[in-house]
Short mmCIF file of C-alpha atoms in Angstrom, two decimals:
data_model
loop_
_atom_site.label_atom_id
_atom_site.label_comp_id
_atom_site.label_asym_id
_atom_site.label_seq_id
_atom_site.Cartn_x
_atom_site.Cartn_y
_atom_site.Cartn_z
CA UNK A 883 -27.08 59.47 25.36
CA UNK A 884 -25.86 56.26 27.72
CA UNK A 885 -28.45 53.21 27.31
CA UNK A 886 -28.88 53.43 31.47
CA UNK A 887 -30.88 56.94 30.89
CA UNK A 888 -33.24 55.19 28.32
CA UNK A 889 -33.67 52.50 30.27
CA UNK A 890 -36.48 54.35 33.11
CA UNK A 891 -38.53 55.35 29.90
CA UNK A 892 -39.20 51.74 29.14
CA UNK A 893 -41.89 49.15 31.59
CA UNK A 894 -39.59 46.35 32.65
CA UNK A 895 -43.29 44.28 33.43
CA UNK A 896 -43.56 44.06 29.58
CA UNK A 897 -41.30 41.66 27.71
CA UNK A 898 -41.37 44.37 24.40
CA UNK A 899 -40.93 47.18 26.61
CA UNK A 900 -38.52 46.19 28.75
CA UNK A 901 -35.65 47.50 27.19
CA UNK A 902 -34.68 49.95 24.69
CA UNK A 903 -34.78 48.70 21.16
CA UNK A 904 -33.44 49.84 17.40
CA UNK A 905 -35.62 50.38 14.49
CA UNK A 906 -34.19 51.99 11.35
CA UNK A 907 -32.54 54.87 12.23
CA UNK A 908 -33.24 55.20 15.60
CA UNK A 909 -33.35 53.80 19.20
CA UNK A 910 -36.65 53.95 21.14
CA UNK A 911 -37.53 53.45 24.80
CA UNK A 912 -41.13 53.61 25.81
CA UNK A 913 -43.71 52.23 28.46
CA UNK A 914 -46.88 53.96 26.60
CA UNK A 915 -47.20 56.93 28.34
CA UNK A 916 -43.86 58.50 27.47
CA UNK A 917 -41.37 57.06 23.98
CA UNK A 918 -38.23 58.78 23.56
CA UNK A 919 -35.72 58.29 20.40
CA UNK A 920 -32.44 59.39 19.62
CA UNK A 921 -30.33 58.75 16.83
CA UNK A 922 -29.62 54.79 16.25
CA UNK A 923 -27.36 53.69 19.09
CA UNK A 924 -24.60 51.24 18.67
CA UNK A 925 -25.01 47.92 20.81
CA UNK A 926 -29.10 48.44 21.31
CA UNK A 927 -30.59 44.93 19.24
CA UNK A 928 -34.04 45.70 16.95
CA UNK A 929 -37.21 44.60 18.94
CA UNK A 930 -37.65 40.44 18.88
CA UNK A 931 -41.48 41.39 18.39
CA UNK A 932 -41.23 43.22 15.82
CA UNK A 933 -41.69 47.59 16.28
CA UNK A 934 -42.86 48.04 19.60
CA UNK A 935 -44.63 51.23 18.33
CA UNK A 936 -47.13 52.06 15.51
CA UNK A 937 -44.74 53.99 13.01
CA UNK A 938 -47.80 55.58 11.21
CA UNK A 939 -48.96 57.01 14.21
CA UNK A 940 -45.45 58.19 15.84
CA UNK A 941 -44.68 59.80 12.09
CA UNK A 942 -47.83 61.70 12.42
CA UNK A 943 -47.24 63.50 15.68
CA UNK A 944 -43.44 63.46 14.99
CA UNK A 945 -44.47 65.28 11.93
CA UNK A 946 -46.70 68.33 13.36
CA UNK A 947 -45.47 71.14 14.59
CA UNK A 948 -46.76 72.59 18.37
CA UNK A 949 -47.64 76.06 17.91
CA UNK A 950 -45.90 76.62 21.12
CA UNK A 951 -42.69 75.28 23.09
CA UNK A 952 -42.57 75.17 26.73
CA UNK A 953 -38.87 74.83 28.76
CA UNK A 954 -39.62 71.28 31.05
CA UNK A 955 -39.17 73.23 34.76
CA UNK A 956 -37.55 71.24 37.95
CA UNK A 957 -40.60 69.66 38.99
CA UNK A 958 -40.37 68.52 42.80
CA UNK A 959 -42.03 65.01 43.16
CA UNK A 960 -43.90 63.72 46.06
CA UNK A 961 -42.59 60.34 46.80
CA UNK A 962 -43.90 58.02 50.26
CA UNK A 963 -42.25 55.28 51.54
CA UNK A 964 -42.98 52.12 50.18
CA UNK A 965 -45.38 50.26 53.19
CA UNK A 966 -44.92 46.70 51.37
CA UNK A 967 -41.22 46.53 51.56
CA UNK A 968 -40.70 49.16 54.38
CA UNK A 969 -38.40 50.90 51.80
CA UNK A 970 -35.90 48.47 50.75
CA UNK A 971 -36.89 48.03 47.68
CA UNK A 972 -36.80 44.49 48.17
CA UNK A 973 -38.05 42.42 50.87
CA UNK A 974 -41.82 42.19 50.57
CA UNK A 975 -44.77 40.46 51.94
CA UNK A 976 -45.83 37.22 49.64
CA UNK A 977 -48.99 37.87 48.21
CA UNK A 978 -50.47 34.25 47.79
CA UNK A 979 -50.08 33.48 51.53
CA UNK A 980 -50.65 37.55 52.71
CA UNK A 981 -47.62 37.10 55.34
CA UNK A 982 -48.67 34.18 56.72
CA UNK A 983 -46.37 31.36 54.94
CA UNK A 984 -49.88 28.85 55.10
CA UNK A 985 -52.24 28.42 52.56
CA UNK A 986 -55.73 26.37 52.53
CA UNK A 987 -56.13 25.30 48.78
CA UNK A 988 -59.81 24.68 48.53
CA UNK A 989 -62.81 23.83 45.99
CA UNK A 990 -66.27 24.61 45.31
CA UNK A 991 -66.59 21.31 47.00
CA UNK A 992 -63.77 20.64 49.41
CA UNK A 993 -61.83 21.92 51.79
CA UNK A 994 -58.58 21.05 52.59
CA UNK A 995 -55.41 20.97 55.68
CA UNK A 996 -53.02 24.24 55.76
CA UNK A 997 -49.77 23.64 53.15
CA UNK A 998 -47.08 25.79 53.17
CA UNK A 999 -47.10 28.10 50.47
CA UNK A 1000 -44.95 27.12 47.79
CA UNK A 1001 -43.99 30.83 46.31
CA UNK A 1002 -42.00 32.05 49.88
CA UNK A 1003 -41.50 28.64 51.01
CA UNK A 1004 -43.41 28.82 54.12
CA UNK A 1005 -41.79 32.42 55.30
CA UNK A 1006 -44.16 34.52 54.10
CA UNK A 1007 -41.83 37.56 52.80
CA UNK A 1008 -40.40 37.40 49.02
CA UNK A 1009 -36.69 38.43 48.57
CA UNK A 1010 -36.93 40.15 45.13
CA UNK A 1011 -37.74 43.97 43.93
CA UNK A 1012 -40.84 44.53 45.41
CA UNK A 1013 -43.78 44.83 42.50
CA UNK A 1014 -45.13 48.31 44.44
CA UNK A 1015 -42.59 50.27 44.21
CA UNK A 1016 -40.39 48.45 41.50
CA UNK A 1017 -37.52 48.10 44.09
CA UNK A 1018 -37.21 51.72 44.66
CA UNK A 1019 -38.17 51.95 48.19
CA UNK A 1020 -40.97 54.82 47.44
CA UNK A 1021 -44.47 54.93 45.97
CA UNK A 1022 -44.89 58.17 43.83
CA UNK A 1023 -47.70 60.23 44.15
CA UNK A 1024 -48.86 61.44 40.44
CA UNK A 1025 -49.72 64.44 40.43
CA UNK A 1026 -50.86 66.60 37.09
CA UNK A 1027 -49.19 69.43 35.99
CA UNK A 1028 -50.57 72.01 33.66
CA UNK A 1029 -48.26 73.25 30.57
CA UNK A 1030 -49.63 75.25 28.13
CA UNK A 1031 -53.56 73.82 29.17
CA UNK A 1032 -52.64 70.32 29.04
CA UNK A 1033 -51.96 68.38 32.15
CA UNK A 1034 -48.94 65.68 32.46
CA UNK A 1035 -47.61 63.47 35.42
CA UNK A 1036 -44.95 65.22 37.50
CA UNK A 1037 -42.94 61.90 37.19
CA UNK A 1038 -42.77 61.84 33.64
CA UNK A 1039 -41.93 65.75 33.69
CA UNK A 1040 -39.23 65.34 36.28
CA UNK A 1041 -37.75 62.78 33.46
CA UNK A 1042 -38.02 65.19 31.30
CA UNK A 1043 -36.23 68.06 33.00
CA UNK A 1044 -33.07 65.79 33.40
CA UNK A 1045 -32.70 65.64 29.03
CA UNK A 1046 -30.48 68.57 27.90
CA UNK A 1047 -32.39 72.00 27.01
CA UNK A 1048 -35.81 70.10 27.15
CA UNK A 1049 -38.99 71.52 25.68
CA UNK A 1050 -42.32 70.63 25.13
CA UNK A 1051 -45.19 71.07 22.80
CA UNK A 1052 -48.62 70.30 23.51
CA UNK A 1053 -51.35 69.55 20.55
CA UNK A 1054 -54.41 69.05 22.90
CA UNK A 1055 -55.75 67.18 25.84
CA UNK A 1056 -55.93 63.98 23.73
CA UNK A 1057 -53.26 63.76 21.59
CA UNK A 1058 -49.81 62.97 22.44
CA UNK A 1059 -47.21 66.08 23.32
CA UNK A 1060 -43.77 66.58 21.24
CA UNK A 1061 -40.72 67.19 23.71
CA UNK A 1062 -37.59 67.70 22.01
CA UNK A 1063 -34.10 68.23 23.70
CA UNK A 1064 -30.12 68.53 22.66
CA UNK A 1065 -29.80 64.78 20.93
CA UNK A 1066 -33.69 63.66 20.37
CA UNK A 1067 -37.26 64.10 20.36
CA UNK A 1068 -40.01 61.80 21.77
CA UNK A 1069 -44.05 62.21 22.55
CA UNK A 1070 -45.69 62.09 26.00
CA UNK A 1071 -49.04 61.35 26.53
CA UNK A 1072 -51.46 63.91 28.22
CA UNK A 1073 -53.48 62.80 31.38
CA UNK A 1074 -56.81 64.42 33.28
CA UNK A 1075 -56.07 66.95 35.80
#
């Protein structure tokens, strides 16, 4: 398993999910809907904060057995194009000024002249990975997929479907989902249809 592939099954927005981390005997990648582990991988650090997950909880559901496995199928995912950055992924319209590169700071009892707005300097588009689409160019469209009764986001399945031999396991609507494949296990988290 390369570090790059673990690396989409973490949140880069949070600073102890942003990256995959080492704990015991394994390395973990997660964003809360989806954690994956595999065996302990050389060159991935422990977590600064501490574990990132709840061990208790992860051994419990790591622990059960599903009482049925289901192959993860190719699972076509509707994607749009990204109307903040136009689908570059990176040039986007600054939020504090909305486009306009003026602001008008003001308080319950003044107002006061135009200023340029400090975050785009007055030009009113940010170059950076665009916070909608997370500099991919394309907003996905979750959709919920039923497997075995249980519904999951088609994003998180397509994921899935790209680990070796994938399976998963479903407990209930409310409890998190075993998937196993050829070189680890992980737990996804169910969602309303």
């Amino acid at each position: 398993m390369k570090a790059e592939i673990l690396q989409q099954f973490c949140d880069i927005d949070r600073e102890d999910m942003k990256k995959p981390y080492s704990e015991d005997d394994f390395t973990y990648a997660t964003n809360e809907h989806i954690l994956i582990r595999v065996p302990r991988m050389d060159g991935i650090e422990e977590s600064l904060k501490g574990p990132v997950i709840k061990e208790k909880a992860v051994a419990i559901y790591f622990s059960k057995e599903p009482t049925q496995w289901f192959p993860v199928s190719p699972i076509y995912v509707e994607q749009e194009l990204c109307l903040n950055c136009k689908g570059t992924g990176r040039l986007y319209t600054c939020h504090e000024c909305e486009g306009e590169g003026q602001v008008i700071p003001w308080t319950d009892w003044n107002d006061y002249d135009e200023q340029t707005c400090r975050t785009c300097d007055g030009n009113g588009q940010l170059e950076a990975a665009c916070i909608k689409c997370d500099g991919t160019g394309k907003i996905w469209n979750d959709k919920s997929v039923p497997i075995g009764g249980v519904y999951f986001s088609d994003r998180y399945l397509s994921w899935l479907y790209q680990l070796p031999n994938c399976e998963i396991g479903p407990f209930g609507t409310k409890d998190p989902a075993r998937f196993r494949f050829d070189g680890g296990e992980g737990l996804i988290m169910p969602r309303s249809k």
